[in-house]
Amino acid sequence: MKARWVHPTTTGGPAPLPVHQQLGLFYAYEAELLDEWRLDEWLDLVDEGFTYLIPVPLVTDHHPQLGYDPSALFMDETRESISENWAARLTDDNIAVSWADRPPVRTRRFLSALRVRSTDRPDTYLARLNVRVAMVRHGTQSGDMTGERFDVVRRAGDSFSIMSRFVVLLDAVVDAPRIRTIV
Amino acid sequence: MALIDTDGGFRVSRRIYHDPEIHRRELDSIFKKSWFFVGHVSEIPEPGDYVTRPLGVDPVIVNRDRDGRVHVMLNSCSHRGVKLCRSGRGNTKAHRCSYHGWAYGLDGACRAVTYEKEVYGPDLDKSRFNLRSARVETLHGLIFATWDHRGPSLSDALGHMTYYFDALFGKFDNGFEVMGSPVRTRIRANWKAETENLSGDGYHTMITHETALRFGLFPSPEDVAPYGDPIGPKFPGRTVQCGNGHTIRIQHLPIETHPPGFLGYPEELWGEIERNLKPGQVDIMARTSVTHGSVFPNLSFLENFKTATDGPGSMCRYTRLTLKVPVDEGLTEIWWWHLVPADASETWKERSQRAYLRTNGPGGMFELDDNENFLGMAEANSGPVGLDQSYNYVAGTHHPDAHGLEWPGHVQDADRSEHTLRGFLTEWRRRMELTAVAEPAASIR
């Protein structure tokens, strides 16, 4: 089957330590917004052309293990679709009938092993980090989504802007209380 | 009360969804004997290609042999039962066990036993140790298999559903293909909860999916008015009991199109749709808003229409198959396939995938809110009092039958109804060998 979607790569070397430190803080504050379901504010952290892709997890015999099927997506969103179809559910006008968001699934993002590499574009980096989104639905049903983020980010003033996010999930069977999540 | 009580209504004991003992009976009565969908031929195009799947609830290998034939066999070594294929997908010449090295051909025949003469002597009949094979048939590229080698053929088992499958999956010259591997998810709910919903529950849509309505994910009469002659504000819908527990709901856009308009599909493929289908099937597929239904016991299909996938005017259509595989009475693994016409352009296929993933995909908005209902059914009925209650399925019993249609089966002229759910549950009861049948076979024309 045709390989349509693969994780971004770069031949660039590791970015300077201050970039690692600044981006590490950026991701910590990003996680706070996501864990608190402040999606409107989170949208300010991503580019207009932001894409959010998760390929279908797949186990094969190959070494090294790609871990996903590059011919199939599990999530395909943009800044616009997240704004219109995710964030809009949480407004005062819509929350009463956004059944799955009331009460909201509680989440905590655990981030580790941040590696930032330069790319062939100035002030643009490929950031890889491991993510576990621990979730609890209605205070009792727990689960998680664990994987690796491949973010392309660019400097934006004193901060960063996320241009794209590609997440490779660890589990072949996605068993989480809320699948529709920014990992 | 009986598990399904039709005296004066259609009441169903909540135990059939939440009682582990009843689930154990289902495994024998239903999941060892039915025809089950296991994959699509486009997933294994080359000799030696294989995928691993459930057949009922047992793990199987689905592979294509050197002659192009598809085989389905238990993914378990005949010697000590070790799982043979550990990957989701691959290509191989044979299946070899990691324990003692027994090897099997792509037809499931036992080909090699390690140190055969030393360990077993000169007269071992290896054919006694072939893998347990299933009976296999395909229909429009969909691969079905059953453990029951003596039961009805796939065609007989599908009965009237074949007519609707021809309309859904037989309309293109070169058929459908999968958009990659299926997604697998799990939900803490009984397998029947979503299956009966997808059998044709048009009653929940306006409530559960109100945000989707507000956000314009459903087409409005105004959205589609430019593409035909408006017939009013109501989306006409029908529901069909096809017999044997198979069902379908067909809802049309509130327009007429002359000639038939297959809105959302690439226009260059419209001619072959009309050519490949009978008039009654064209009537199903033209100006369709949504069609969905279930093949008993656990396969559901859905073809849906989205008006603005990539902005206004970018109509698209997507076809989804879901298989609900019980892990236990309260936990279900769901397999999700997205199908596209093989001859559509890459651009169209990717648009179809976006439309699907954001709406009826495993992380789509529809599924998000649907799941709340299925989870809620499980969460609210685990106690002894809850288990003693019943669910009622009488919605739409007064709806009129449809007349003047070519469509086979028991067709009702409404889709805010539980007509199809009753069809599914009636077959469930028959298969579980309960006594009286709610809607006798004679009434399923």
XYZ file of N, CA and C in Angstrom, chain B residues 175-344:
510
model
N -14.273 -1.744 -7.950
C -14.525 -1.957 -6.536
C -13.892 -0.934 -5.609
N -13.779 -1.359 -4.380
C -13.200 -0.526 -3.325
C -11.816 -1.055 -2.949
N -11.071 -0.232 -2.255
C -9.832 -0.666 -1.616
C -9.755 -0.006 -0.247
N -8.925 -0.574 0.623
C -8.798 -0.011 1.967
C -7.809 1.145 1.951
N -8.042 2.111 2.809
C -7.051 3.163 3.043
C -6.159 2.696 4.190
N -5.334 1.711 3.890
C -4.375 1.241 4.894
C -4.981 0.280 5.899
N -4.178 0.016 6.916
C -4.562 -0.959 7.937
C -5.713 -0.434 8.787
N -6.500 -1.355 9.328
C -7.574 -0.916 10.221
C -7.028 -0.412 11.550
N -7.741 0.545 12.112
C -7.459 1.006 13.473
C -8.131 0.038 14.441
N -7.513 -0.145 15.588
C -8.131 -0.967 16.638
C -8.298 -0.110 17.898
N -9.512 -0.120 18.441
C -9.746 0.614 19.691
C -10.501 -0.296 20.658
N -10.578 0.141 21.892
C -11.369 -0.607 22.881
C -12.338 0.322 23.588
N -13.482 -0.219 23.914
C -14.478 0.550 24.661
C -15.049 -0.340 25.759
N -15.285 0.259 26.922
C -15.834 -0.507 28.051
C -17.354 -0.553 27.946
N -17.781 -1.306 26.950
C -19.215 -1.450 26.689
C -19.446 -2.802 26.037
N -20.677 -3.247 26.076
C -21.040 -4.524 25.466
C -21.020 -4.400 23.939
N -20.629 -5.463 23.251
C -20.497 -5.423 21.791
C -21.800 -5.118 21.083
N -22.918 -5.447 21.717
C -24.208 -5.251 21.039
C -24.666 -3.794 21.077
N -24.112 -3.009 22.019
C -24.620 -1.650 22.186
C -24.413 -0.837 20.905
N -23.193 -0.809 20.387
C -22.965 -0.033 19.175
C -23.492 -0.769 17.946
N -23.457 -2.103 17.988
C -23.942 -2.853 16.830
C -25.415 -2.573 16.579
N -26.212 -2.585 17.633
C -27.643 -2.338 17.428
C -27.887 -0.880 17.052
N -27.061 0.020 17.574
C -27.180 1.426 17.178
C -26.942 1.577 15.682
N -25.879 0.940 15.212
C -25.533 1.050 13.786
C -26.461 0.229 12.902
N -27.263 -0.643 13.513
C -28.196 -1.422 12.705
C -29.202 -0.504 12.024
N -29.383 0.711 12.586
C -30.314 1.622 11.920
C -31.024 2.577 12.860
N -30.399 2.922 13.986
C -31.032 3.811 14.956
C -30.946 5.260 14.477
N -31.969 5.678 13.742
C -32.030 7.070 13.311
C -32.713 7.955 14.338
N -33.078 7.363 15.470
C -33.852 8.066 16.494
C -32.956 8.929 17.386
N -31.688 8.494 17.585
C -30.811 9.183 18.533
C -30.088 10.383 17.908
N -30.086 10.441 16.590
C -29.152 11.302 15.881
C -29.261 12.773 16.288
N -30.468 13.288 16.298
C -30.631 14.720 16.546
C -30.278 15.108 17.979
N -30.276 14.131 18.883
C -29.964 14.428 20.284
C -28.475 14.227 20.537
N -28.015 13.002 20.333
C -26.617 12.692 20.632
C -25.674 13.565 19.810
N -26.038 13.824 18.577
C -25.116 14.517 17.663
C -25.527 15.963 17.420
N -26.076 16.589 18.449
C -26.548 17.961 18.258
C -25.403 18.918 17.931
N -24.238 18.711 18.539
C -23.123 19.624 18.210
C -22.730 19.467 16.745
N -22.742 18.220 16.260
C -22.401 18.013 14.853
C -23.384 18.745 13.947
N -24.651 18.758 14.370
C -25.657 19.506 13.611
C -25.353 20.996 13.633
N -25.072 21.489 14.843
C -24.808 22.921 14.983
C -23.583 23.347 14.171
N -22.606 22.471 14.064
C -21.366 22.830 13.380
C -21.434 22.577 11.873
N -22.580 22.128 11.398
C -22.733 21.954 9.962
C -22.094 20.699 9.409
N -21.848 19.697 10.263
C -21.254 18.451 9.748
C -22.284 17.611 9.006
N -23.561 17.784 9.345
C -24.619 17.202 8.525
C -24.991 18.215 7.452
N -25.328 17.775 6.268
C -25.814 18.730 5.283
C -27.206 19.216 5.670
N -27.469 20.487 5.467
C -28.815 21.023 5.692
C -29.557 21.018 4.352
N -30.883 21.146 4.386
C -31.619 21.238 3.109
C -31.079 22.373 2.239
N -30.664 23.474 2.865
C -30.145 24.606 2.095
C -28.811 24.240 1.422
N -27.984 23.438 2.126
C -26.679 23.046 1.561
C -26.845 22.300 0.243
N -27.861 21.429 0.191
C -27.954 20.525 -0.960
C -28.968 20.990 -2.002
N -29.709 22.043 -1.674
C -30.730 22.532 -2.621
C -30.156 22.838 -4.001
N -28.911 23.389 -4.105
C -28.393 23.707 -5.450
C -28.123 22.474 -6.309
N -28.130 21.282 -5.725
C -27.719 20.086 -6.479
C -28.904 19.259 -6.972
N -30.125 19.760 -6.811
C -31.288 19.030 -7.281
C -32.537 19.850 -7.074
N -33.686 19.180 -7.185
C -34.959 19.853 -6.961
C -35.397 19.593 -5.519
N -35.446 20.639 -4.681
C -35.832 20.436 -3.273
C -37.232 19.833 -3.142
N -37.373 18.915 -2.162
C -38.674 18.262 -1.953
C -39.232 18.584 -0.581
N -38.577 19.500 0.146
C -39.074 19.855 1.467
C -37.969 19.769 2.495
N -38.295 20.084 3.740
C -37.243 20.130 4.765
C -36.841 18.764 5.321
N -37.690 17.771 5.147
C -37.452 16.486 5.805
C -36.548 15.586 4.974
N -35.588 14.949 5.656
C -34.731 13.953 5.004
C -35.469 12.610 5.054
N -35.974 12.133 3.920
C -36.755 10.887 3.985
C -35.870 9.675 4.320
N -36.351 8.889 5.249
C -35.561 7.728 5.660
C -36.389 6.473 5.709
N -35.740 5.341 5.462
C -36.413 4.044 5.557
C -35.500 3.095 6.311
N -36.104 2.104 6.918
C -35.339 1.078 7.619
C -35.791 -0.291 7.141
N -34.835 -1.214 7.078
C -35.112 -2.522 6.491
C -34.609 -3.626 7.415
N -35.504 -4.563 7.715
C -35.073 -5.845 8.281
C -34.876 -6.789 7.100
N -33.619 -7.211 6.888
C -33.322 -8.061 5.725
C -33.506 -9.542 6.041
N -33.813 -9.876 7.285
C -33.863 -11.274 7.703
C -32.512 -11.713 8.241
N -32.511 -12.762 9.047
C -31.290 -13.313 9.647
C -30.535 -12.291 10.496
N -31.229 -11.238 10.928
C -30.611 -10.246 11.813
C -29.887 -9.140 11.089
N -29.843 -9.181 9.760
C -29.167 -8.142 8.990
C -30.133 -6.982 8.755
N -29.605 -5.773 8.799
C -30.475 -4.601 8.728
C -29.782 -3.464 7.997
N -30.595 -2.496 7.566
C -30.030 -1.301 6.946
C -30.994 -0.132 7.132
N -30.413 1.021 7.305
C -31.162 2.293 7.322
C -30.683 3.112 6.133
N -31.618 3.663 5.393
C -31.284 4.445 4.204
C -31.964 5.798 4.329
N -31.153 6.841 4.392
C -31.721 8.182 4.471
C -31.271 8.989 3.259
N -32.213 9.681 2.653
C -31.899 10.455 1.456
C -31.901 11.952 1.741
N -31.187 12.665 0.896
C -31.209 14.121 0.955
C -32.583 14.607 0.475
N -33.002 15.763 0.929
C -34.351 16.237 0.548
C -34.355 16.900 -0.829
N -33.870 16.168 -1.806
C -33.874 16.664 -3.188
C -34.151 15.502 -4.132
N -34.591 15.829 -5.326
C -34.658 14.859 -6.426
C -33.582 15.245 -7.427
N -32.967 14.244 -8.044
C -31.934 14.539 -9.042
C -32.253 13.782 -10.321
N -32.170 14.467 -11.435
C -32.445 13.858 -12.748
C -31.335 14.290 -13.704
N -30.501 13.378 -14.197
C -30.447 11.954 -13.886
C -29.955 11.740 -12.455
N -29.871 10.500 -11.990
C -29.483 10.236 -10.603
C -28.156 10.906 -10.262
N -28.132 11.550 -9.115
C -26.910 12.227 -8.687
C -26.292 11.504 -7.495
N -25.043 11.064 -7.664
C -24.367 10.337 -6.584
C -23.438 11.316 -5.882
N -24.060 12.299 -5.250
C -23.332 13.428 -4.689
C -22.250 12.956 -3.726
N -21.081 13.566 -3.878
C -19.967 13.224 -3.004
C -18.978 12.293 -3.664
N -19.426 11.470 -4.614
C -18.490 10.629 -5.368
C -17.953 11.419 -6.560
N -16.750 11.078 -7.042
C -16.220 11.776 -8.213
C -17.187 11.626 -9.383
N -17.490 12.705 -10.051
C -18.510 12.658 -11.107
C -18.128 11.719 -12.245
N -16.824 11.524 -12.451
C -16.409 10.630 -13.533
C -16.768 9.165 -13.226
N -17.143 8.865 -11.976
C -17.537 7.486 -11.616
C -19.056 7.309 -11.584
N -19.811 8.382 -11.769
C -21.272 8.271 -11.662
C -21.851 7.323 -12.709
N -21.295 7.359 -13.907
C -21.840 6.525 -14.977
C -21.746 5.048 -14.649
N -20.625 4.630 -14.067
C -20.489 3.202 -13.765
C -21.383 2.781 -12.598
N -21.672 3.703 -11.697
C -22.607 3.353 -10.611
C -23.963 3.002 -11.219
N -24.436 3.865 -12.115
C -25.751 3.639 -12.709
C -25.757 2.377 -13.554
N -24.637 2.111 -14.229
C -24.562 0.938 -15.101
C -24.507 -0.365 -14.300
N -23.851 -0.340 -13.156
C -23.630 -1.573 -12.398
C -24.802 -1.966 -11.495
N -25.722 -1.038 -11.276
C -26.786 -1.303 -10.307
C -28.144 -1.448 -10.979
N -29.010 -2.191 -10.302
C -30.409 -2.283 -10.719
C -31.116 -0.974 -10.377
N -32.263 -0.724 -10.990
C -32.965 0.545 -10.725
C -33.234 0.792 -9.236
N -33.648 -0.257 -8.543
C -33.924 -0.081 -7.110
C -32.665 0.239 -6.320
N -31.530 -0.289 -6.768
C -30.260 0.000 -6.081
C -29.783 1.415 -6.406
N -30.025 1.838 -7.647
C -29.724 3.235 -8.000
C -30.538 4.165 -7.106
N -31.771 3.777 -6.859
C -32.645 4.590 -6.011
C -32.100 4.683 -4.589
N -31.400 3.648 -4.147
C -30.780 3.700 -2.818
C -29.589 4.657 -2.835
N -28.738 4.513 -3.844
C -27.462 5.224 -3.821
C -27.545 6.658 -4.317
N -28.552 6.989 -5.134
C -28.655 8.363 -5.631
C -29.146 9.278 -4.508
N -28.609 10.464 -4.430
C -28.946 11.507 -3.446
C -28.981 10.955 -2.015
N -28.131 9.994 -1.730
C -28.102 9.400 -0.385
C -27.482 10.363 0.607
N -28.097 10.475 1.735
C -27.502 11.222 2.836
C -26.616 10.283 3.651
N -27.195 9.214 4.166
C -26.418 8.236 4.923
C -27.080 6.873 4.784
N -26.267 5.845 4.673
C -26.781 4.492 4.797
C -25.908 3.775 5.822
N -26.527 3.050 6.696
C -25.738 2.218 7.617
C -26.575 1.043 8.058
N -25.896 0.025 8.523
C -26.593 -1.164 8.956
C -25.620 -2.183 9.486
N -26.128 -3.368 9.737
C -25.309 -4.408 10.352
C -25.538 -5.747 9.685
N -24.470 -6.493 9.588
C -24.529 -7.893 9.195
C -24.352 -8.694 10.475
N -25.369 -9.470 10.813
C -25.344 -10.204 12.068
C -24.147 -11.166 12.091
N -23.373 -11.239 13.175
C -23.676 -10.561 14.429
C -22.968 -9.215 14.623
N -21.757 -9.018 14.100
C -20.974 -7.905 14.646
C -20.293 -7.021 13.615
N -20.687 -7.123 12.332
C -20.127 -6.216 11.327
C -21.121 -5.085 11.065
N -20.628 -3.881 11.072
C -21.469 -2.744 10.716
C -20.837 -2.004 9.559
N -21.683 -1.434 8.714
C -21.199 -0.651 7.576
C -21.864 0.712 7.631
N -21.188 1.675 7.060
C -21.729 3.037 7.029
C -21.172 3.746 5.807
N -22.053 4.367 5.040
C -21.610 5.253 3.969
C -22.236 6.605 4.257
N -21.399 7.611 4.387
C -21.908 8.915 4.808
C -21.431 10.001 3.861
N -22.062 11.134 3.958
C -21.889 12.235 3.015
C -21.556 13.493 3.791
N -20.522 14.176 3.339
C -20.135 15.416 4.026
C -20.070 16.513 2.982
N -20.667 17.657 3.313
C -20.764 18.694 2.293
C -19.501 19.536 2.185
N -18.823 19.819 3.284
C -17.735 20.800 3.245
C -16.502 20.265 3.961
N -15.856 19.287 3.365
C -14.687 18.699 4.014
C -13.524 19.687 4.020
N -13.246 20.266 2.873
C -12.138 21.226 2.763
C -12.696 22.593 2.392
N -13.749 22.996 3.034
C -14.355 24.283 2.724
C -15.643 24.098 1.946
N -16.388 25.201 1.774
C -17.697 25.120 1.107
C -17.589 24.490 -0.277
N -18.534 23.604 -0.579
C -18.580 23.002 -1.912
C -17.737 21.758 -2.075
N -16.866 21.450 -1.116
C -15.996 20.270 -1.283
C -16.695 19.045 -0.693
N -17.718 18.587 -1.424
C -18.493 17.435 -0.965
C -17.633 16.177 -1.025
N -17.928 15.274 -0.150
C -17.207 14.003 -0.189
C -18.044 12.918 0.484
N -17.630 11.702 0.274
C -18.353 10.552 0.780
C -17.313 9.580 1.335
N -17.714 8.826 2.326
C -16.779 7.832 2.868
C -17.546 6.576 3.266
N -16.840 5.465 3.176
C -17.419 4.167 3.528
C -16.580 3.549 4.634
N -17.251 3.122 5.663
C -16.571 2.591 6.842
C -17.132 1.220 7.182
N -16.246 0.337 7.595
C -16.662 -0.941 8.176
C -16.140 -0.993 9.600
N -16.972 -1.449 10.510
C -16.504 -1.662 11.883
C -16.908 -3.052 12.345
N -15.993 -3.676 13.049
C -16.210 -5.016 13.574
C -16.108 -4.920 15.095
N -17.166 -5.379 15.791
C -17.163 -5.295 17.248
C -16.860 -6.676 17.828
N -15.706 -6.804 18.419
C -15.247 -8.109 18.900
C -15.263 -8.107 20.426
N -16.114 -8.928 21.026
C -16.169 -8.896 22.482
C -14.909 -9.460 23.129
N -14.418 -8.751 24.119
C -13.349 -9.284 24.977
C -14.008 -9.958 26.177
N -14.995 -9.299 26.739
C -15.901 -9.915 27.713
C -17.221 -9.144 27.612
N -18.126 -9.357 28.563
C -19.446 -8.725 28.389
C -19.373 -7.200 28.492
N -18.319 -6.691 29.093
C -18.246 -5.245 29.287
C -17.066 -4.587 28.593
N -16.409 -5.299 27.703
C -15.241 -4.734 27.019
C -15.248 -5.234 25.573
N -15.142 -4.287 24.657
C -15.239 -4.620 23.232
C -14.072 -4.007 22.476
N -13.456 -4.817 21.622
C -12.444 -4.271 20.717
C -13.125 -3.975 19.385
N -12.870 -2.788 18.876
C -13.485 -2.381 17.611
C -12.407 -2.212 16.556
N -12.634 -2.828 15.402
C -11.734 -2.698 14.249
C -12.415 -1.775 13.248
N -11.651 -0.826 12.702
C -12.212 0.212 11.836
C -11.483 0.206 10.497
N -12.223 0.015 9.406
C -11.662 0.112 8.050
C -12.293 1.301 7.339
N -11.499 1.987 6.543
C -12.023 3.023 5.661
C -11.819 2.544 4.228
N -12.895 2.517 3.453
C -12.838 2.042 2.071
C -13.063 3.205 1.113
N -12.341 3.169 0.005
C -12.500 4.194 -1.032
C -12.588 3.505 -2.389
N -13.265 4.136 -3.375
C -13.278 3.538 -4.717
C -11.850 3.442 -5.244
N -11.490 2.254 -5.738
C -10.107 2.051 -6.189
C -9.734 3.026 -7.298
N -10.710 3.410 -8.101
C -10.407 4.270 -9.251
C -10.530 5.761 -8.953
N -10.808 6.124 -7.735
C -10.853 7.554 -7.400
C -9.428 8.112 -7.381
